[in-house]
Amino acid sequence: MKQVLSMDSINILTSRIVEMALSDGKPPVSMAVCDNHGFLMYFLRMDGAPIRSIELAKNKAYTASRMGTTTEAFHKRLSEEQLNINYFCDSCLTAMPGGTPVVLNNGLIGAVGISGRCPKDDQELADKAVTLILQKLE
């Protein structure tokens, strides 16, 4: 049976992300969770998170799901291979760090996107979020 992200898992995950984001002294964030096809399952914008973070979080989760890799790694690939993101013919793709796929038993089951902080911090929080959800699912 194919594993999927449940709303129960997502609710637990996002509650934990909010707790982490509120306690670490860094700026508030927007977060998005997509399924394995890149379709939005959940979105939250914390109080005070920048407006620009709304679409960025969604696009980071979408990209991580569609490309099957972190947006940080996707950015590196574009740079190393001298690719233009427009070559992919998908206006929702972004190479801004902060998106991480959720891979369980070698299968992509979704992705998390975080935005509102510097790209490095967004990626770090997205990676932590995925670690949390995998601990719950395993």
JSON list of C-alpha atoms in Angstrom, two decimals:
[
{"chain": "A", "resi": 1, "resn": "MET", "atom": "CA", "xyz": [0.00, 0.00, 0.00]},
{"chain": "A", "resi": 2, "resn": "LYS", "atom": "CA", "xyz": [1.36, 3.40, -0.98]},
{"chain": "A", "resi": 3, "resn": "GLN", "atom": "CA", "xyz": [2.10, 5.67, 1.97]},
{"chain": "A", "resi": 4, "resn": "VAL", "atom": "CA", "xyz": [0.55, 9.13, 1.83]},
{"chain": "A", "resi": 5, "resn": "LEU", "atom": "CA", "xyz": [0.59, 12.22, 4.00]},
{"chain": "A", "resi": 6, "resn": "SER", "atom": "CA", "xyz": [-2.53, 12.28, 6.17]},
{"chain": "A", "resi": 7, "resn": "MET", "atom": "CA", "xyz": [-4.13, 15.43, 7.51]},
{"chain": "A", "resi": 8, "resn": "ASP", "atom": "CA", "xyz": [-3.43, 14.14, 11.03]},
{"chain": "A", "resi": 9, "resn": "SER", "atom": "CA", "xyz": [0.29, 13.93, 10.22]},
{"chain": "A", "resi": 10, "resn": "ILE", "atom": "CA", "xyz": [0.23, 17.35, 8.60]},
{"chain": "A", "resi": 11, "resn": "ASN", "atom": "CA", "xyz": [-1.55, 18.94, 11.58]},
{"chain": "A", "resi": 12, "resn": "ILE", "atom": "CA", "xyz": [0.99, 17.49, 14.01]},
{"chain": "A", "resi": 13, "resn": "LEU", "atom": "CA", "xyz": [3.87, 18.54, 11.76]},
{"chain": "A", "resi": 14, "resn": "THR", "atom": "CA", "xyz": [2.70, 22.11, 11.28]},
{"chain": "A", "resi": 15, "resn": "SER", "atom": "CA", "xyz": [1.98, 22.55, 14.99]},
{"chain": "A", "resi": 16, "resn": "ARG", "atom": "CA", "xyz": [5.55, 21.49, 15.75]},
{"chain": "A", "resi": 17, "resn": "ILE", "atom": "CA", "xyz": [6.95, 23.83, 13.09]},
{"chain": "A", "resi": 18, "resn": "VAL", "atom": "CA", "xyz": [5.03, 26.76, 14.58]},
{"chain": "A", "resi": 19, "resn": "GLU", "atom": "CA", "xyz": [6.36, 25.86, 18.05]},
{"chain": "A", "resi": 20, "resn": "MET", "atom": "CA", "xyz": [9.93, 25.76, 16.71]},
{"chain": "A", "resi": 21, "resn": "ALA", "atom": "CA", "xyz": [9.51, 28.99, 14.76]},
{"chain": "A", "resi": 22, "resn": "LEU", "atom": "CA", "xyz": [8.06, 30.83, 17.75]},
{"chain": "A", "resi": 23, "resn": "SER", "atom": "CA", "xyz": [10.78, 29.65, 20.12]},
{"chain": "A", "resi": 24, "resn": "ASP", "atom": "CA", "xyz": [13.94, 30.16, 18.06]},
{"chain": "A", "resi": 25, "resn": "GLY", "atom": "CA", "xyz": [13.89, 33.96, 18.03]},
{"chain": "A", "resi": 26, "resn": "LYS", "atom": "CA", "xyz": [13.91, 34.20, 14.25]},
{"chain": "A", "resi": 27, "resn": "PRO", "atom": "CA", "xyz": [11.26, 35.82, 12.01]},
{"chain": "A", "resi": 28, "resn": "PRO", "atom": "CA", "xyz": [7.82, 34.21, 11.51]},
{"chain": "A", "resi": 29, "resn": "VAL", "atom": "CA", "xyz": [7.23, 32.07, 8.43]},
{"chain": "A", "resi": 30, "resn": "SER", "atom": "CA", "xyz": [4.67, 30.82, 5.98]},
{"chain": "A", "resi": 31, "resn": "MET", "atom": "CA", "xyz": [4.56, 27.07, 5.43]},
{"chain": "A", "resi": 32, "resn": "ALA", "atom": "CA", "xyz": [3.03, 24.90, 2.76]},
{"chain": "A", "resi": 33, "resn": "VAL", "atom": "CA", "xyz": [2.63, 21.15, 2.45]},
{"chain": "A", "resi": 34, "resn": "CYS", "atom": "CA", "xyz": [2.03, 19.49, -0.92]},
{"chain": "A", "resi": 35, "resn": "ASP", "atom": "CA", "xyz": [1.21, 15.93, -1.89]},
{"chain": "A", "resi": 36, "resn": "ASN", "atom": "CA", "xyz": [3.46, 13.83, -4.10]},
{"chain": "A", "resi": 37, "resn": "HIS", "atom": "CA", "xyz": [2.13, 15.57, -7.23]},
{"chain": "A", "resi": 38, "resn": "GLY", "atom": "CA", "xyz": [2.76, 19.08, -5.94]},
{"chain": "A", "resi": 39, "resn": "PHE", "atom": "CA", "xyz": [-0.86, 19.89, -5.10]},
{"chain": "A", "resi": 40, "resn": "LEU", "atom": "CA", "xyz": [-1.34, 22.02, -2.00]},
{"chain": "A", "resi": 41, "resn": "MET", "atom": "CA", "xyz": [-2.71, 20.15, 1.01]},
{"chain": "A", "resi": 42, "resn": "TYR", "atom": "CA", "xyz": [-2.05, 22.72, 3.74]},
{"chain": "A", "resi": 43, "resn": "PHE", "atom": "CA", "xyz": [-0.95, 26.33, 4.09]},
{"chain": "A", "resi": 44, "resn": "LEU", "atom": "CA", "xyz": [-0.32, 28.56, 7.11]},
{"chain": "A", "resi": 45, "resn": "ARG", "atom": "CA", "xyz": [1.04, 32.08, 7.41]},
{"chain": "A", "resi": 46, "resn": "MET", "atom": "CA", "xyz": [2.20, 32.94, 10.91]},
{"chain": "A", "resi": 47, "resn": "ASP", "atom": "CA", "xyz": [1.33, 36.36, 12.28]},
{"chain": "A", "resi": 48, "resn": "GLY", "atom": "CA", "xyz": [3.89, 38.82, 10.97]},
{"chain": "A", "resi": 49, "resn": "ALA", "atom": "CA", "xyz": [5.25, 36.63, 8.18]},
{"chain": "A", "resi": 50, "resn": "PRO", "atom": "CA", "xyz": [5.94, 38.69, 5.04]},
{"chain": "A", "resi": 51, "resn": "ILE", "atom": "CA", "xyz": [3.27, 38.77, 2.33]},
{"chain": "A", "resi": 52, "resn": "ARG", "atom": "CA", "xyz": [5.86, 37.64, -0.23]},
{"chain": "A", "resi": 53, "resn": "SER", "atom": "CA", "xyz": [6.35, 34.45, 1.80]},
{"chain": "A", "resi": 54, "resn": "ILE", "atom": "CA", "xyz": [2.87, 33.19, 0.87]},
{"chain": "A", "resi": 55, "resn": "GLU", "atom": "CA", "xyz": [3.55, 32.26, -2.75]},
{"chain": "A", "resi": 56, "resn": "LEU", "atom": "CA", "xyz": [7.18, 31.45, -2.07]},
{"chain": "A", "resi": 57, "resn": "ALA", "atom": "CA", "xyz": [6.30, 28.79, 0.53]},
{"chain": "A", "resi": 58, "resn": "LYS", "atom": "CA", "xyz": [3.75, 27.23, -1.83]},
{"chain": "A", "resi": 59, "resn": "ASN", "atom": "CA", "xyz": [6.19, 27.25, -4.75]},
{"chain": "A", "resi": 60, "resn": "LYS", "atom": "CA", "xyz": [9.00, 25.81, -2.65]},
{"chain": "A", "resi": 61, "resn": "ALA", "atom": "CA", "xyz": [6.83, 22.87, -1.59]},
{"chain": "A", "resi": 62, "resn": "TYR", "atom": "CA", "xyz": [5.60, 22.44, -5.17]},
{"chain": "A", "resi": 63, "resn": "THR", "atom": "CA", "xyz": [9.15, 22.45, -6.56]},
{"chain": "A", "resi": 64, "resn": "ALA", "atom": "CA", "xyz": [10.45, 19.99, -3.97]},
{"chain": "A", "resi": 65, "resn": "SER", "atom": "CA", "xyz": [7.59, 17.65, -4.83]},
{"chain": "A", "resi": 66, "resn": "ARG", "atom": "CA", "xyz": [7.77, 17.99, -8.61]},
{"chain": "A", "resi": 67, "resn": "MET", "atom": "CA", "xyz": [11.57, 17.80, -8.80]},
{"chain": "A", "resi": 68, "resn": "GLY", "atom": "CA", "xyz": [11.97, 15.26, -5.99]},
{"chain": "A", "resi": 69, "resn": "THR", "atom": "CA", "xyz": [14.80, 17.19, -4.38]},
{"chain": "A", "resi": 70, "resn": "THR", "atom": "CA", "xyz": [15.32, 20.13, -2.06]},
{"chain": "A", "resi": 71, "resn": "THR", "atom": "CA", "xyz": [15.03, 23.54, -3.64]},
{"chain": "A", "resi": 72, "resn": "GLU", "atom": "CA", "xyz": [18.55, 24.17, -2.36]},
{"chain": "A", "resi": 73, "resn": "ALA", "atom": "CA", "xyz": [19.82, 21.19, -4.41]},
{"chain": "A", "resi": 74, "resn": "PHE", "atom": "CA", "xyz": [17.73, 22.34, -7.38]},
{"chain": "A", "resi": 75, "resn": "HIS", "atom": "CA", "xyz": [19.38, 25.76, -7.16]},
{"chain": "A", "resi": 76, "resn": "LYS", "atom": "CA", "xyz": [22.80, 24.11, -7.12]},
{"chain": "A", "resi": 77, "resn": "ARG", "atom": "CA", "xyz": [21.89, 21.97, -10.15]},
{"chain": "A", "resi": 78, "resn": "LEU", "atom": "CA", "xyz": [20.75, 25.01, -12.13]},
{"chain": "A", "resi": 79, "resn": "SER", "atom": "CA", "xyz": [24.02, 26.76, -11.34]},
{"chain": "A", "resi": 80, "resn": "GLU", "atom": "CA", "xyz": [26.31, 23.79, -12.01]},
{"chain": "A", "resi": 81, "resn": "GLU", "atom": "CA", "xyz": [24.61, 22.81, -15.27]},
{"chain": "A", "resi": 82, "resn": "GLN", "atom": "CA", "xyz": [24.11, 26.44, -16.32]},
{"chain": "A", "resi": 83, "resn": "LEU", "atom": "CA", "xyz": [20.39, 25.86, -16.73]},
{"chain": "A", "resi": 84, "resn": "ASN", "atom": "CA", "xyz": [17.75, 28.55, -16.82]},
{"chain": "A", "resi": 85, "resn": "ILE", "atom": "CA", "xyz": [14.74, 27.69, -14.67]},
{"chain": "A", "resi": 86, "resn": "ASN", "atom": "CA", "xyz": [12.50, 28.72, -17.58]},
{"chain": "A", "resi": 87, "resn": "TYR", "atom": "CA", "xyz": [13.76, 25.69, -19.54]},
{"chain": "A", "resi": 88, "resn": "PHE", "atom": "CA", "xyz": [11.43, 23.59, -17.37]},
{"chain": "A", "resi": 89, "resn": "CYS", "atom": "CA", "xyz": [8.33, 25.42, -18.72]},
{"chain": "A", "resi": 90, "resn": "ASP", "atom": "CA", "xyz": [6.73, 25.54, -15.27]},
{"chain": "A", "resi": 91, "resn": "SER", "atom": "CA", "xyz": [6.08, 28.97, -13.79]},
{"chain": "A", "resi": 92, "resn": "CYS", "atom": "CA", "xyz": [5.60, 27.56, -10.27]},
{"chain": "A", "resi": 93, "resn": "LEU", "atom": "CA", "xyz": [9.14, 26.21, -9.96]},
{"chain": "A", "resi": 94, "resn": "THR", "atom": "CA", "xyz": [11.54, 28.13, -7.74]},
{"chain": "A", "resi": 95, "resn": "ALA", "atom": "CA", "xyz": [15.20, 27.64, -6.92]},
{"chain": "A", "resi": 96, "resn": "MET", "atom": "CA", "xyz": [14.92, 29.57, -3.66]},
{"chain": "A", "resi": 97, "resn": "PRO", "atom": "CA", "xyz": [16.05, 27.33, -0.75]},
{"chain": "A", "resi": 98, "resn": "GLY", "atom": "CA", "xyz": [13.34, 26.30, 1.70]},
{"chain": "A", "resi": 99, "resn": "GLY", "atom": "CA", "xyz": [11.61, 23.34, 0.04]},
{"chain": "A", "resi": 100, "resn": "THR", "atom": "CA", "xyz": [12.19, 19.72, 1.06]},
{"chain": "A", "resi": 101, "resn": "PRO", "atom": "CA", "xyz": [10.59, 16.54, -0.31]},
{"chain": "A", "resi": 102, "resn": "VAL", "atom": "CA", "xyz": [9.14, 13.93, 2.04]},
{"chain": "A", "resi": 103, "resn": "VAL", "atom": "CA", "xyz": [10.53, 10.56, 0.92]},
{"chain": "A", "resi": 104, "resn": "LEU", "atom": "CA", "xyz": [9.47, 7.40, 2.73]},
{"chain": "A", "resi": 105, "resn": "ASN", "atom": "CA", "xyz": [10.66, 3.92, 1.72]},
{"chain": "A", "resi": 106, "resn": "ASN", "atom": "CA", "xyz": [12.17, 5.39, -1.46]},
{"chain": "A", "resi": 107, "resn": "GLY", "atom": "CA", "xyz": [8.82, 6.87, -2.46]},
{"chain": "A", "resi": 108, "resn": "LEU", "atom": "CA", "xyz": [7.94, 10.55, -2.68]},
{"chain": "A", "resi": 109, "resn": "ILE", "atom": "CA", "xyz": [4.86, 11.22, -0.55]},
{"chain": "A", "resi": 110, "resn": "GLY", "atom": "CA", "xyz": [4.88, 15.02, -0.42]},
{"chain": "A", "resi": 111, "resn": "ALA", "atom": "CA", "xyz": [6.93, 18.12, 0.30]},
{"chain": "A", "resi": 112, "resn": "VAL", "atom": "CA", "xyz": [7.24, 21.02, 2.72]},
{"chain": "A", "resi": 113, "resn": "GLY", "atom": "CA", "xyz": [7.94, 24.65, 1.80]},
{"chain": "A", "resi": 114, "resn": "ILE", "atom": "CA", "xyz": [9.02, 27.33, 4.29]},
{"chain": "A", "resi": 115, "resn": "SER", "atom": "CA", "xyz": [9.46, 31.04, 3.58]},
{"chain": "A", "resi": 116, "resn": "GLY", "atom": "CA", "xyz": [9.90, 34.22, 5.59]},
{"chain": "A", "resi": 117, "resn": "ARG", "atom": "CA", "xyz": [13.49, 34.02, 6.75]},
{"chain": "A", "resi": 118, "resn": "CYS", "atom": "CA", "xyz": [16.81, 34.07, 4.94]},
{"chain": "A", "resi": 119, "resn": "PRO", "atom": "CA", "xyz": [16.98, 31.19, 2.44]},
{"chain": "A", "resi": 120, "resn": "LYS", "atom": "CA", "xyz": [19.45, 29.18, 4.58]},
{"chain": "A", "resi": 121, "resn": "ASP", "atom": "CA", "xyz": [17.14, 29.38, 7.61]},
{"chain": "A", "resi": 122, "resn": "ASP", "atom": "CA", "xyz": [14.08, 28.51, 5.49]},
{"chain": "A", "resi": 123, "resn": "GLN", "atom": "CA", "xyz": [15.85, 25.40, 4.21]},
{"chain": "A", "resi": 124, "resn": "GLU", "atom": "CA", "xyz": [16.97, 24.41, 7.70]},
{"chain": "A", "resi": 125, "resn": "LEU", "atom": "CA", "xyz": [13.41, 24.66, 9.05]},
{"chain": "A", "resi": 126, "resn": "ALA", "atom": "CA", "xyz": [11.98, 22.74, 6.08]},
{"chain": "A", "resi": 127, "resn": "ASP", "atom": "CA", "xyz": [14.55, 19.98, 6.62]},
{"chain": "A", "resi": 128, "resn": "LYS", "atom": "CA", "xyz": [13.66, 19.80, 10.33]},
{"chain": "A", "resi": 129, "resn": "ALA", "atom": "CA", "xyz": [9.96, 19.64, 9.44]},
{"chain": "A", "resi": 130, "resn": "VAL", "atom": "CA", "xyz": [10.51, 16.68, 7.13]},
{"chain": "A", "resi": 131, "resn": "THR", "atom": "CA", "xyz": [12.61, 14.90, 9.77]},
{"chain": "A", "resi": 132, "resn": "LEU", "atom": "CA", "xyz": [9.72, 15.32, 12.21]},
{"chain": "A", "resi": 133, "resn": "ILE", "atom": "CA", "xyz": [7.11, 13.95, 9.83]},
{"chain": "A", "resi": 134, "resn": "LEU", "atom": "CA", "xyz": [9.28, 10.98, 8.90]},
{"chain": "A", "resi": 135, "resn": "GLN", "atom": "CA", "xyz": [9.73, 10.13, 12.59]},
{"chain": "A", "resi": 136, "resn": "LYS", "atom": "CA", "xyz": [5.94, 10.11, 12.95]},
{"chain": "A", "resi": 137, "resn": "LEU", "atom": "CA", "xyz": [5.39, 7.96, 9.86]},
{"chain": "A", "resi": 138, "resn": "GLU", "atom": "CA", "xyz": [8.09, 5.36, 10.45]}
]
